[in-house]
PDB file with SEQRES, HELIX, SHEET and CRYST1 records, atoms N, CA, C and O in Angstrom:
SEQRES   1 A   76  MET ILE THR THR ALA PHE LEU GLN TYR SER GLY ASN GLY          
SEQRES   2 A   76  PRO MET ARG HIS GLU GLU SER LEU LEU ALA GLU GLY LEU          
SEQRES   3 A   76  ARG GLN ARG GLY ILE PRO ILE ARG PHE TYR THR ILE LYS          
SEQRES   4 A   76  ARG VAL HIS ARG ARG GLU LEU PRO LEU GLY PRO ASP THR          
SEQRES   5 A   76  PHE ILE ALA GLY ASP MET ASP ALA MET HIS GLY PRO CYS          
SEQRES   6 A   76  ALA LYS PRO ARG PHE GLU SER SER LYS ALA ARG                  
HELIX    1 AA1 HIS A   17  GLN A   28  1                                  12    
HELIX    2 AA2 ILE A   38  HIS A   42  1                                   5    
HELIX    3 AA3 MET A   58  ALA A   66  1                                   9    
HELIX    4 AA4 SER A   73  ALA A   75  5                                   3    
SHEET    1 AA1 3 ILE A  33  TYR A  36  0                                        
SHEET    2 AA1 3 THR A   4  GLN A   8  1                                        
SHEET    3 AA1 3 THR A  52  ALA A  55  1                                        
CRYST1    1.000    1.000    1.000  90.00  90.00  90.00 P 1           1          
ATOM      1  N   MET A   1       0.840  -1.180   0.000  1.00  0.00           N  
ATOM      2  CA  MET A   1       0.000   0.000   0.000  1.00  0.00           C  
ATOM      3  C   MET A   1       0.890   1.251   0.000  1.00  0.00           C  
ATOM      4  O   MET A   1       1.895   1.304   0.709  1.00  0.00           O  
ATOM      5  N   ILE A   2       0.527   2.219  -0.771  1.00  0.00           N  
ATOM      6  CA  ILE A   2       1.286   3.463  -0.858  1.00  0.00           C  
ATOM      7  C   ILE A   2       0.853   4.398   0.262  1.00  0.00           C  
ATOM      8  O   ILE A   2      -0.332   4.687   0.424  1.00  0.00           O  
ATOM      9  N   THR A   3       1.836   4.870   1.036  1.00  0.00           N  
ATOM     10  CA  THR A   3       1.520   5.793   2.134  1.00  0.00           C  
ATOM     11  C   THR A   3       1.891   7.232   1.813  1.00  0.00           C  
ATOM     12  O   THR A   3       1.325   8.157   2.394  1.00  0.00           O  
ATOM     13  N   THR A   4       2.840   7.438   0.891  1.00  0.00           N  
ATOM     14  CA  THR A   4       3.264   8.782   0.495  1.00  0.00           C  
ATOM     15  C   THR A   4       3.669   8.765  -0.966  1.00  0.00           C  
ATOM     16  O   THR A   4       4.264   7.796  -1.438  1.00  0.00           O  
ATOM     17  N   ALA A   5       3.351   9.832  -1.681  1.00  0.00           N  
ATOM     18  CA  ALA A   5       3.767   9.969  -3.078  1.00  0.00           C  
ATOM     19  C   ALA A   5       4.656  11.196  -3.203  1.00  0.00           C  
ATOM     20  O   ALA A   5       4.348  12.254  -2.654  1.00  0.00           O  
ATOM     21  N   PHE A   6       5.752  11.051  -3.922  1.00  0.00           N  
ATOM     22  CA  PHE A   6       6.658  12.158  -4.208  1.00  0.00           C  
ATOM     23  C   PHE A   6       6.519  12.514  -5.681  1.00  0.00           C  
ATOM     24  O   PHE A   6       6.704  11.663  -6.551  1.00  0.00           O  
ATOM     25  N   LEU A   7       6.196  13.765  -5.956  1.00  0.00           N  
ATOM     26  CA  LEU A   7       6.066  14.243  -7.332  1.00  0.00           C  
ATOM     27  C   LEU A   7       7.087  15.337  -7.569  1.00  0.00           C  
ATOM     28  O   LEU A   7       7.259  16.234  -6.743  1.00  0.00           O  
ATOM     29  N   GLN A   8       7.761  15.256  -8.702  1.00  0.00           N  
ATOM     30  CA  GLN A   8       8.756  16.272  -9.034  1.00  0.00           C  
ATOM     31  C   GLN A   8       8.069  17.576  -9.410  1.00  0.00           C  
ATOM     32  O   GLN A   8       7.055  17.593 -10.108  1.00  0.00           O  
ATOM     33  N   TYR A   9       8.654  18.666  -8.928  1.00  0.00           N  
ATOM     34  CA  TYR A   9       8.166  20.000  -9.273  1.00  0.00           C  
ATOM     35  C   TYR A   9       9.362  20.835  -9.672  1.00  0.00           C  
ATOM     36  O   TYR A   9      10.328  20.951  -8.918  1.00  0.00           O  
ATOM     37  N   SER A  10       9.298  21.418 -10.860  1.00  0.00           N  
ATOM     38  CA  SER A  10      10.439  22.192 -11.355  1.00  0.00           C  
ATOM     39  C   SER A  10      10.551  23.554 -10.691  1.00  0.00           C  
ATOM     40  O   SER A  10      11.626  24.155 -10.687  1.00  0.00           O  
ATOM     41  N   GLY A  11       9.468  24.040 -10.138  1.00  0.00           N  
ATOM     42  CA  GLY A  11       9.526  25.306  -9.412  1.00  0.00           C  
ATOM     43  C   GLY A  11       9.226  26.533 -10.243  1.00  0.00           C  
ATOM     44  O   GLY A  11       9.126  27.632  -9.698  1.00  0.00           O  
ATOM     45  N   ASN A  12       9.080  26.378 -11.555  1.00  0.00           N  
ATOM     46  CA  ASN A  12       8.774  27.555 -12.371  1.00  0.00           C  
ATOM     47  C   ASN A  12       7.408  27.394 -13.034  1.00  0.00           C  
ATOM     48  O   ASN A  12       7.259  26.736 -14.064  1.00  0.00           O  
ATOM     49  N   GLY A  13       6.436  28.012 -12.410  1.00  0.00           N  
ATOM     50  CA  GLY A  13       5.100  28.035 -12.982  1.00  0.00           C  
ATOM     51  C   GLY A  13       4.232  26.889 -12.532  1.00  0.00           C  
ATOM     52  O   GLY A  13       4.599  26.132 -11.633  1.00  0.00           O  
ATOM     53  N   PRO A  14       3.068  26.762 -13.164  1.00  0.00           N  
ATOM     54  CA  PRO A  14       2.131  25.700 -12.784  1.00  0.00           C  
ATOM     55  C   PRO A  14       2.645  24.321 -13.202  1.00  0.00           C  
ATOM     56  O   PRO A  14       3.543  24.203 -14.035  1.00  0.00           O  
ATOM     57  N   MET A  15       2.059  23.287 -12.608  1.00  0.00           N  
ATOM     58  CA  MET A  15       2.428  21.916 -12.963  1.00  0.00           C  
ATOM     59  C   MET A  15       1.997  21.618 -14.396  1.00  0.00           C  
ATOM     60  O   MET A  15       1.054  22.210 -14.920  1.00  0.00           O  
ATOM     61  N   ARG A  16       2.706  20.694 -15.002  1.00  0.00           N  
ATOM     62  CA  ARG A  16       2.302  20.234 -16.331  1.00  0.00           C  
ATOM     63  C   ARG A  16       0.999  19.441 -16.208  1.00  0.00           C  
ATOM     64  O   ARG A  16       0.625  19.005 -15.119  1.00  0.00           O  
ATOM     65  N   HIS A  17       0.326  19.264 -17.325  1.00  0.00           N  
ATOM     66  CA  HIS A  17      -0.977  18.601 -17.343  1.00  0.00           C  
ATOM     67  C   HIS A  17      -0.912  17.200 -16.737  1.00  0.00           C  
ATOM     68  O   HIS A  17      -1.759  16.835 -15.922  1.00  0.00           O  
ATOM     69  N   GLU A  18       0.095  16.411 -17.134  1.00  0.00           N  
ATOM     70  CA  GLU A  18       0.221  15.046 -16.626  1.00  0.00           C  
ATOM     71  C   GLU A  18       0.444  15.034 -15.118  1.00  0.00           C  
ATOM     72  O   GLU A  18      -0.109  14.199 -14.403  1.00  0.00           O  
ATOM     73  N   GLU A  19       1.260  15.969 -14.648  1.00  0.00           N  
ATOM     74  CA  GLU A  19       1.535  16.049 -13.209  1.00  0.00           C  
ATOM     75  C   GLU A  19       0.274  16.392 -12.424  1.00  0.00           C  
ATOM     76  O   GLU A  19       0.017  15.820 -11.365  1.00  0.00           O  
ATOM     77  N   SER A  20      -0.503  17.322 -12.948  1.00  0.00           N  
ATOM     78  CA  SER A  20      -1.727  17.705 -12.232  1.00  0.00           C  
ATOM     79  C   SER A  20      -2.752  16.569 -12.244  1.00  0.00           C  
ATOM     80  O   SER A  20      -3.473  16.390 -11.262  1.00  0.00           O  
ATOM     81  N   LEU A  21      -2.832  15.798 -13.333  1.00  0.00           N  
ATOM     82  CA  LEU A  21      -3.728  14.642 -13.369  1.00  0.00           C  
ATOM     83  C   LEU A  21      -3.313  13.591 -12.349  1.00  0.00           C  
ATOM     84  O   LEU A  21      -4.155  13.032 -11.647  1.00  0.00           O  
ATOM     85  N   LEU A  22      -2.014  13.325 -12.267  1.00  0.00           N  
ATOM     86  CA  LEU A  22      -1.517  12.354 -11.297  1.00  0.00           C  
ATOM     87  C   LEU A  22      -1.773  12.828  -9.874  1.00  0.00           C  
ATOM     88  O   LEU A  22      -2.230  12.057  -9.030  1.00  0.00           O  
ATOM     89  N   ALA A  23      -1.479  14.091  -9.609  1.00  0.00           N  
ATOM     90  CA  ALA A  23      -1.700  14.642  -8.269  1.00  0.00           C  
ATOM     91  C   ALA A  23      -3.173  14.537  -7.876  1.00  0.00           C  
ATOM     92  O   ALA A  23      -3.490  14.170  -6.745  1.00  0.00           O  
ATOM     93  N   GLU A  24      -4.051  14.850  -8.786  1.00  0.00           N  
ATOM     94  CA  GLU A  24      -5.492  14.771  -8.489  1.00  0.00           C  
ATOM     95  C   GLU A  24      -5.919  13.332  -8.210  1.00  0.00           C  
ATOM     96  O   GLU A  24      -6.694  13.080  -7.288  1.00  0.00           O  
ATOM     97  N   GLY A  25      -5.418  12.392  -9.001  1.00  0.00           N  
ATOM     98  CA  GLY A  25      -5.750  10.983  -8.779  1.00  0.00           C  
ATOM     99  C   GLY A  25      -5.258  10.481  -7.433  1.00  0.00           C  
ATOM    100  O   GLY A  25      -5.964   9.739  -6.750  1.00  0.00           O  
ATOM    101  N   LEU A  26      -4.062  10.877  -7.049  1.00  0.00           N  
ATOM    102  CA  LEU A  26      -3.525  10.471  -5.748  1.00  0.00           C  
ATOM    103  C   LEU A  26      -4.327  11.094  -4.610  1.00  0.00           C  
ATOM    104  O   LEU A  26      -4.606  10.432  -3.611  1.00  0.00           O  
ATOM    105  N   ARG A  27      -4.695  12.357  -4.758  1.00  0.00           N  
ATOM    106  CA  ARG A  27      -5.500  13.030  -3.725  1.00  0.00           C  
ATOM    107  C   ARG A  27      -6.857  12.348  -3.557  1.00  0.00           C  
ATOM    108  O   ARG A  27      -7.345  12.185  -2.438  1.00  0.00           O  
ATOM    109  N   GLN A  28      -7.459  11.954  -4.676  1.00  0.00           N  
ATOM    110  CA  GLN A  28      -8.760  11.280  -4.608  1.00  0.00           C  
ATOM    111  C   GLN A  28      -8.670   9.957  -3.853  1.00  0.00           C  
ATOM    112  O   GLN A  28      -9.648   9.506  -3.255  1.00  0.00           O  
ATOM    113  N   ARG A  29      -7.508   9.349  -3.886  1.00  0.00           N  
ATOM    114  CA  ARG A  29      -7.307   8.081  -3.181  1.00  0.00           C  
ATOM    115  C   ARG A  29      -6.815   8.289  -1.748  1.00  0.00           C  
ATOM    116  O   ARG A  29      -6.560   7.327  -1.025  1.00  0.00           O  
ATOM    117  N   GLY A  30      -6.686   9.542  -1.351  1.00  0.00           N  
ATOM    118  CA  GLY A  30      -6.268   9.846   0.011  1.00  0.00           C  
ATOM    119  C   GLY A  30      -4.784   9.651   0.275  1.00  0.00           C  
ATOM    120  O   GLY A  30      -4.372   9.503   1.426  1.00  0.00           O  
ATOM    121  N   ILE A  31      -3.979   9.648  -0.779  1.00  0.00           N  
ATOM    122  CA  ILE A  31      -2.531   9.469  -0.632  1.00  0.00           C  
ATOM    123  C   ILE A  31      -1.877  10.837  -0.511  1.00  0.00           C  
ATOM    124  O   ILE A  31      -2.033  11.670  -1.404  1.00  0.00           O  
ATOM    125  N   PRO A  32      -1.150  11.087   0.572  1.00  0.00           N  
ATOM    126  CA  PRO A  32      -0.483  12.378   0.735  1.00  0.00           C  
ATOM    127  C   PRO A  32       0.604  12.574  -0.329  1.00  0.00           C  
ATOM    128  O   PRO A  32       1.322  11.638  -0.681  1.00  0.00           O  
ATOM    129  N   ILE A  33       0.706  13.799  -0.829  1.00  0.00           N  
ATOM    130  CA  ILE A  33       1.668  14.137  -1.873  1.00  0.00           C  
ATOM    131  C   ILE A  33       2.696  15.094  -1.302  1.00  0.00           C  
ATOM    132  O   ILE A  33       2.360  16.065  -0.624  1.00  0.00           O  
ATOM    133  N   ARG A  34       3.961  14.800  -1.591  1.00  0.00           N  
ATOM    134  CA  ARG A  34       5.054  15.711  -1.246  1.00  0.00           C  
ATOM    135  C   ARG A  34       5.801  16.021  -2.533  1.00  0.00           C  
ATOM    136  O   ARG A  34       6.194  15.115  -3.268  1.00  0.00           O  
ATOM    137  N   PHE A  35       5.992  17.292  -2.797  1.00  0.00           N  
ATOM    138  CA  PHE A  35       6.704  17.702  -4.001  1.00  0.00           C  
ATOM    139  C   PHE A  35       8.191  17.776  -3.714  1.00  0.00           C  
ATOM    140  O   PHE A  35       8.608  18.103  -2.603  1.00  0.00           O  
ATOM    141  N   TYR A  36       8.990  17.467  -4.735  1.00  0.00           N  
ATOM    142  CA  TYR A  36      10.444  17.518  -4.580  1.00  0.00           C  
ATOM    143  C   TYR A  36      11.062  18.142  -5.814  1.00  0.00           C  
ATOM    144  O   TYR A  36      10.437  18.208  -6.872  1.00  0.00           O  
ATOM    145  N   THR A  37      12.291  18.598  -5.670  1.00  0.00           N  
ATOM    146  CA  THR A  37      13.054  19.143  -6.793  1.00  0.00           C  
ATOM    147  C   THR A  37      14.221  18.210  -7.087  1.00  0.00           C  
ATOM    148  O   THR A  37      14.563  17.353  -6.272  1.00  0.00           O  
ATOM    149  N   ILE A  38      14.820  18.379  -8.241  1.00  0.00           N  
ATOM    150  CA  ILE A  38      15.950  17.543  -8.638  1.00  0.00           C  
ATOM    151  C   ILE A  38      17.111  17.696  -7.658  1.00  0.00           C  
ATOM    152  O   ILE A  38      17.884  16.759  -7.457  1.00  0.00           O  
ATOM    153  N   LYS A  39      17.234  18.873  -7.050  1.00  0.00           N  
ATOM    154  CA  LYS A  39      18.308  19.085  -6.063  1.00  0.00           C  
ATOM    155  C   LYS A  39      18.160  18.128  -4.889  1.00  0.00           C  
ATOM    156  O   LYS A  39      19.154  17.594  -4.396  1.00  0.00           O  
ATOM    157  N   ARG A  40      16.943  17.908  -4.440  1.00  0.00           N  
ATOM    158  CA  ARG A  40      16.724  16.991  -3.312  1.00  0.00           C  
ATOM    159  C   ARG A  40      17.071  15.557  -3.693  1.00  0.00           C  
ATOM    160  O   ARG A  40      17.513  14.779  -2.848  1.00  0.00           O  
ATOM    161  N   VAL A  41      16.873  15.204  -4.957  1.00  0.00           N  
ATOM    162  CA  VAL A  41      17.240  13.863  -5.415  1.00  0.00           C  
ATOM    163  C   VAL A  41      18.748  13.707  -5.370  1.00  0.00           C  
ATOM    164  O   VAL A  41      19.262  12.717  -4.848  1.00  0.00           O  
ATOM    165  N   HIS A  42      19.459  14.690  -5.921  1.00  0.00           N  
ATOM    166  CA  HIS A  42      20.923  14.631  -5.939  1.00  0.00           C  
ATOM    167  C   HIS A  42      21.505  14.612  -4.531  1.00  0.00           C  
ATOM    168  O   HIS A  42      22.551  14.005  -4.299  1.00  0.00           O  
ATOM    169  N   ARG A  43      20.848  15.258  -3.610  1.00  0.00           N  
ATOM    170  CA  ARG A  43      21.305  15.269  -2.211  1.00  0.00           C  
ATOM    171  C   ARG A  43      20.824  14.053  -1.435  1.00  0.00           C  
ATOM    172  O   ARG A  43      21.160  13.887  -0.263  1.00  0.00           O  
ATOM    173  N   ARG A  44      20.038  13.201  -2.087  1.00  0.00           N  
ATOM    174  CA  ARG A  44      19.474  11.986  -1.492  1.00  0.00           C  
ATOM    175  C   ARG A  44      18.684  12.305  -0.228  1.00  0.00           C  
ATOM    176  O   ARG A  44      18.850  11.659   0.807  1.00  0.00           O  
ATOM    177  N   GLU A  45      17.827  13.308  -0.331  1.00  0.00           N  
ATOM    178  CA  GLU A  45      17.030  13.772   0.797  1.00  0.00           C  
ATOM    179  C   GLU A  45      15.599  13.223   0.829  1.00  0.00           C  
ATOM    180  O   GLU A  45      14.824  13.568   1.721  1.00  0.00           O  
ATOM    181  N   LEU A  46      15.250  12.385  -0.125  1.00  0.00           N  
ATOM    182  CA  LEU A  46      13.885  11.850  -0.143  1.00  0.00           C  
ATOM    183  C   LEU A  46      13.826  10.585   0.708  1.00  0.00           C  
ATOM    184  O   LEU A  46      14.595   9.652   0.475  1.00  0.00           O  
ATOM    185  N   PRO A  47      12.935  10.539   1.681  1.00  0.00           N  
ATOM    186  CA  PRO A  47      12.819   9.345   2.528  1.00  0.00           C  
ATOM    187  C   PRO A  47      12.027   8.245   1.814  1.00  0.00           C  
ATOM    188  O   PRO A  47      10.839   8.054   2.074  1.00  0.00           O  
ATOM    189  N   LEU A  48      12.698   7.532   0.920  1.00  0.00           N  
ATOM    190  CA  LEU A  48      12.036   6.507   0.115  1.00  0.00           C  
ATOM    191  C   LEU A  48      11.988   5.180   0.848  1.00  0.00           C  
ATOM    192  O   LEU A  48      12.873   4.853   1.639  1.00  0.00           O  
ATOM    193  N   GLY A  49      10.957   4.436   0.574  1.00  0.00           N  
ATOM    194  CA  GLY A  49      10.794   3.110   1.151  1.00  0.00           C  
ATOM    195  C   GLY A  49       9.863   2.293   0.286  1.00  0.00           C  
ATOM    196  O   GLY A  49       9.371   2.782  -0.731  1.00  0.00           O  
ATOM    197  N   PRO A  50       9.615   1.059   0.672  1.00  0.00           N  
ATOM    198  CA  PRO A  50       8.748   0.202  -0.144  1.00  0.00           C  
ATOM    199  C   PRO A  50       7.304   0.682  -0.206  1.00  0.00           C  
ATOM    200  O   PRO A  50       6.535   0.207  -1.041  1.00  0.00           O  
ATOM    201  N   ASP A  51       6.924   1.607   0.656  1.00  0.00           N  
ATOM    202  CA  ASP A  51       5.551   2.100   0.672  1.00  0.00           C  
ATOM    203  C   ASP A  51       5.417   3.496   0.062  1.00  0.00           C  
ATOM    204  O   ASP A  51       4.388   4.151   0.232  1.00  0.00           O  
ATOM    205  N   THR A  52       6.460   3.956  -0.654  1.00  0.00           N  
ATOM    206  CA  THR A  52       6.405   5.278  -1.289  1.00  0.00           C  
ATOM    207  C   THR A  52       6.342   5.139  -2.798  1.00  0.00           C  
ATOM    208  O   THR A  52       6.817   4.160  -3.373  1.00  0.00           O  
ATOM    209  N   PHE A  53       5.750   6.133  -3.420  1.00  0.00           N  
ATOM    210  CA  PHE A  53       5.630   6.217  -4.880  1.00  0.00           C  
ATOM    211  C   PHE A  53       6.357   7.476  -5.300  1.00  0.00           C  
ATOM    212  O   PHE A  53       6.199   8.524  -4.674  1.00  0.00           O  
ATOM    213  N   ILE A  54       7.157   7.385  -6.359  1.00  0.00           N  
ATOM    214  CA  ILE A  54       7.883   8.557  -6.839  1.00  0.00           C  
ATOM    215  C   ILE A  54       7.660   8.705  -8.335  1.00  0.00           C  
ATOM    216  O   ILE A  54       7.727   7.731  -9.084  1.00  0.00           O  
ATOM    217  N   ALA A  55       7.394   9.934  -8.762  1.00  0.00           N  
ATOM    218  CA  ALA A  55       7.165  10.213 -10.179  1.00  0.00           C  
ATOM    219  C   ALA A  55       7.911  11.481 -10.562  1.00  0.00           C  
ATOM    220  O   ALA A  55       7.963  12.439  -9.790  1.00  0.00           O  
ATOM    221  N   GLY A  56       8.488  11.481 -11.760  1.00  0.00           N  
ATOM    222  CA  GLY A  56       9.208  12.655 -12.237  1.00  0.00           C  
ATOM    223  C   GLY A  56       9.864  12.384 -13.572  1.00  0.00           C  
ATOM    224  O   GLY A  56       9.650  11.335 -14.180  1.00  0.00           O  
ATOM    225  N   ASP A  57      10.663  13.334 -14.025  1.00  0.00           N  
ATOM    226  CA  ASP A  57      11.401  13.183 -15.269  1.00  0.00           C  
ATOM    227  C   ASP A  57      12.421  12.058 -15.148  1.00  0.00           C  
ATOM    228  O   ASP A  57      12.762  11.641 -14.042  1.00  0.00           O  
ATOM    229  N   MET A  58      12.900  11.575 -16.272  1.00  0.00           N  
ATOM    230  CA  MET A  58      13.875  10.489 -16.258  1.00  0.00           C  
ATOM    231  C   MET A  58      15.137  10.874 -15.485  1.00  0.00           C  
ATOM    232  O   MET A  58      15.686  10.044 -14.762  1.00  0.00           O  
ATOM    233  N   ASP A  59      15.598  12.098 -15.622  1.00  0.00           N  
ATOM    234  CA  ASP A  59      16.787  12.528 -14.883  1.00  0.00           C  
ATOM    235  C   ASP A  59      16.551  12.442 -13.385  1.00  0.00           C  
ATOM    236  O   ASP A  59      17.442  12.045 -12.635  1.00  0.00           O  
ATOM    237  N   ALA A  60      15.368  12.809 -12.953  1.00  0.00           N  
ATOM    238  CA  ALA A  60      15.047  12.766 -11.525  1.00  0.00           C  
ATOM    239  C   ALA A  60      14.892  11.333 -11.040  1.00  0.00           C  
ATOM    240  O   ALA A  60      15.204  11.034  -9.887  1.00  0.00           O  
ATOM    241  N   MET A  61      14.418  10.450 -11.899  1.00  0.00           N  
ATOM    242  CA  MET A  61      14.176   9.071 -11.492  1.00  0.00           C  
ATOM    243  C   MET A  61      15.459   8.252 -11.418  1.00  0.00           C  
ATOM    244  O   MET A  61      15.514   7.264 -10.685  1.00  0.00           O  
ATOM    245  N   HIS A  62      16.473   8.636 -12.150  1.00  0.00           N  
ATOM    246  CA  HIS A  62      17.714   7.855 -12.177  1.00  0.00           C  
ATOM    247  C   HIS A  62      18.364   7.781 -10.797  1.00  0.00           C  
ATOM    248  O   HIS A  62      18.845   6.720 -10.401  1.00  0.00           O  
ATOM    249  N   GLY A  63      18.385   8.886 -10.065  1.00  0.00           N  
ATOM    250  CA  GLY A  63      19.015   8.917  -8.746  1.00  0.00           C  
ATOM    251  C   GLY A  63      18.390   7.962  -7.761  1.00  0.00           C  
ATOM    252  O   GLY A  63      19.097   7.121  -7.205  1.00  0.00           O  
ATOM    253  N   PRO A  64      17.082   8.051  -7.514  1.00  0.00           N  
ATOM    254  CA  PRO A  64      16.468   7.146  -6.538  1.00  0.00           C  
ATOM    255  C   PRO A  64      16.493   5.686  -6.968  1.00  0.00           C  
ATOM    256  O   PRO A  64      16.560   4.795  -6.121  1.00  0.00           O  
ATOM    257  N   CYS A  65      16.440   5.433  -8.252  1.00  0.00           N  
ATOM    258  CA  CYS A  65      16.371   4.052  -8.717  1.00  0.00           C  
ATOM    259  C   CYS A  65      17.747   3.403  -8.834  1.00  0.00           C  
ATOM    260  O   CYS A  65      17.847   2.176  -8.853  1.00  0.00           O  
ATOM    261  N   ALA A  66      18.805   4.202  -8.913  1.00  0.00           N  
ATOM    262  CA  ALA A  66      20.145   3.652  -9.084  1.00  0.00           C  
ATOM    263  C   ALA A  66      20.597   2.873  -7.854  1.00  0.00           C  
ATOM    264  O   ALA A  66      21.144   1.778  -7.986  1.00  0.00           O  
ATOM    265  N   LYS A  67      20.380   3.410  -6.680  1.00  0.00           N  
ATOM    266  CA  LYS A  67      20.811   2.762  -5.443  1.00  0.00           C  
ATOM    267  C   LYS A  67      19.677   2.796  -4.433  1.00  0.00           C  
ATOM    268  O   LYS A  67      19.622   3.695  -3.594  1.00  0.00           O  
ATOM    269  N   PRO A  68      18.772   1.827  -4.503  1.00  0.00           N  
ATOM    270  CA  PRO A  68      17.660   1.836  -3.541  1.00  0.00           C  
ATOM    271  C   PRO A  68      18.178   1.738  -2.112  1.00  0.00           C  
ATOM    272  O   PRO A  68      19.168   1.058  -1.840  1.00  0.00           O  
ATOM    273  N   ARG A  69      17.497   2.422  -1.209  1.00  0.00           N  
ATOM    274  CA  ARG A  69      17.905   2.434   0.194  1.00  0.00           C  
ATOM    275  C   ARG A  69      17.071   1.476   1.034  1.00  0.00           C  
ATOM    276  O   ARG A  69      17.118   1.521   2.263  1.00  0.00           O  
ATOM    277  N   PHE A  70      16.323   0.629   0.388  1.00  0.00           N  
ATOM    278  CA  PHE A  70      15.496  -0.306   1.128  1.00  0.00           C  
ATOM    279  C   PHE A  70      15.561  -1.658   0.446  1.00  0.00           C  
ATOM    280  O   PHE A  70      15.839  -1.747  -0.750  1.00  0.00           O  
ATOM    281  N   GLU A  71      15.304  -2.707   1.206  1.00  0.00           N  
ATOM    282  CA  GLU A  71      15.319  -4.044   0.662  1.00  0.00           C  
ATOM    283  C   GLU A  71      14.046  -4.314  -0.122  1.00  0.00           C  
ATOM    284  O   GLU A  71      12.959  -3.874   0.252  1.00  0.00           O  
ATOM    285  N   SER A  72      14.198  -5.026  -1.184  1.00  0.00           N  
ATOM    286  CA  SER A  72      13.029  -5.458  -1.937  1.00  0.00           C  
ATOM    287  C   SER A  72      12.300  -6.521  -1.135  1.00  0.00           C  
ATOM    288  O   SER A  72      12.927  -7.342  -0.466  1.00  0.00           O  
ATOM    289  N   SER A  73      10.983  -6.505  -1.202  1.00  0.00           N  
ATOM    290  CA  SER A  73      10.209  -7.513  -0.466  1.00  0.00           C  
ATOM    291  C   SER A  73      10.470  -8.904  -1.028  1.00  0.00           C  
ATOM    292  O   SER A  73      10.268  -9.896  -0.327  1.00  0.00           O  
ATOM    293  N   LYS A  74      10.919  -8.999  -2.287  1.00  0.00           N  
ATOM    294  CA  LYS A  74      11.227 -10.295  -2.895  1.00  0.00           C  
ATOM    295  C   LYS A  74      12.524 -10.867  -2.333  1.00  0.00           C  
ATOM    296  O   LYS A  74      12.713 -12.083  -2.328  1.00  0.00           O  
ATOM    297  N   ALA A  75      13.425  -9.995  -1.855  1.00  0.00           N  
ATOM    298  CA  ALA A  75      14.711 -10.443  -1.343  1.00  0.00           C  
ATOM    299  C   ALA A  75      14.603 -11.083   0.029  1.00  0.00           C  
ATOM    300  O   ALA A  75      15.529 -11.768   0.463  1.00  0.00           O  
ATOM    301  N   ARG A  76      13.515 -10.878   0.706  1.00  0.00           N  
ATOM    302  CA  ARG A  76      13.352 -11.397   2.077  1.00  0.00           C  
ATOM    303  C   ARG A  76      13.056 -12.859   2.100  1.00  0.00           C  
ATOM    304  O   ARG A  76      12.893 -13.439   3.174  1.00  0.00           O  
TER     305      ARG A  76                                                      
END                                                                             
Protein backbone atom coordinates (compact mmCIF):
# COMPACT_ATOMS: atom_id res chain seq x y z
CA MET A 1 0.00 0.00 0.00
CA ILE A 2 1.29 3.46 -0.86
CA THR A 3 1.52 5.79 2.13
CA THR A 4 3.26 8.78 0.49
CA ALA A 5 3.77 9.97 -3.08
CA PHE A 6 6.66 12.16 -4.21
CA LEU A 7 6.07 14.24 -7.33
CA GLN A 8 8.76 16.27 -9.03
CA TYR A 9 8.17 20.00 -9.27
CA SER A 10 10.44 22.19 -11.36
CA GLY A 11 9.53 25.31 -9.41
CA ASN A 12 8.77 27.55 -12.37
CA GLY A 13 5.10 28.04 -12.98
CA PRO A 14 2.13 25.70 -12.78
CA MET A 15 2.43 21.92 -12.96
CA ARG A 16 2.30 20.23 -16.33
CA HIS A 17 -0.98 18.60 -17.34
CA GLU A 18 0.22 15.05 -16.63
CA GLU A 19 1.54 16.05 -13.21
CA SER A 20 -1.73 17.71 -12.23
CA LEU A 21 -3.73 14.64 -13.37
CA LEU A 22 -1.52 12.35 -11.30
CA ALA A 23 -1.70 14.64 -8.27
CA GLU A 24 -5.49 14.77 -8.49
CA GLY A 25 -5.75 10.98 -8.78
CA LEU A 26 -3.53 10.47 -5.75
CA ARG A 27 -5.50 13.03 -3.72
CA GLN A 28 -8.76 11.28 -4.61
CA ARG A 29 -7.31 8.08 -3.18
CA GLY A 30 -6.27 9.85 0.01
CA ILE A 31 -2.53 9.47 -0.63
CA PRO A 32 -0.48 12.38 0.74
CA ILE A 33 1.67 14.14 -1.87
CA ARG A 34 5.05 15.71 -1.25
CA PHE A 35 6.70 17.70 -4.00
CA TYR A 36 10.44 17.52 -4.58
CA THR A 37 13.05 19.14 -6.79
CA ILE A 38 15.95 17.54 -8.64
CA LYS A 39 18.31 19.08 -6.06
CA ARG A 40 16.72 16.99 -3.31
CA VAL A 41 17.24 13.86 -5.41
CA HIS A 42 20.92 14.63 -5.94
CA ARG A 43 21.31 15.27 -2.21
CA ARG A 44 19.47 11.99 -1.49
CA GLU A 45 17.03 13.77 0.80
CA LEU A 46 13.89 11.85 -0.14
CA PRO A 47 12.82 9.35 2.53
CA LEU A 48 12.04 6.51 0.12
CA GLY A 49 10.79 3.11 1.15
CA PRO A 50 8.75 0.20 -0.14
CA ASP A 51 5.55 2.10 0.67
CA THR A 52 6.41 5.28 -1.29
CA PHE A 53 5.63 6.22 -4.88
CA ILE A 54 7.88 8.56 -6.84
CA ALA A 55 7.16 10.21 -10.18
CA GLY A 56 9.21 12.66 -12.24
CA ASP A 57 11.40 13.18 -15.27
CA MET A 58 13.87 10.49 -16.26
CA ASP A 59 16.79 12.53 -14.88
CA ALA A 60 15.05 12.77 -11.52
CA MET A 61 14.18 9.07 -11.49
CA HIS A 62 17.71 7.85 -12.18
CA GLY A 63 19.02 8.92 -8.75
CA PRO A 64 16.47 7.15 -6.54
CA CYS A 65 16.37 4.05 -8.72
CA ALA A 66 20.15 3.65 -9.08
CA LYS A 67 20.81 2.76 -5.44
CA PRO A 68 17.66 1.84 -3.54
CA ARG A 69 17.90 2.43 0.19
CA PHE A 70 15.50 -0.31 1.13
CA GLU A 71 15.32 -4.04 0.66
CA SER A 72 13.03 -5.46 -1.94
CA SER A 73 10.21 -7.51 -0.47
CA LYS A 74 11.23 -10.29 -2.90
CA ALA A 75 14.71 -10.44 -1.34
CA ARG A 76 13.35 -11.40 2.08
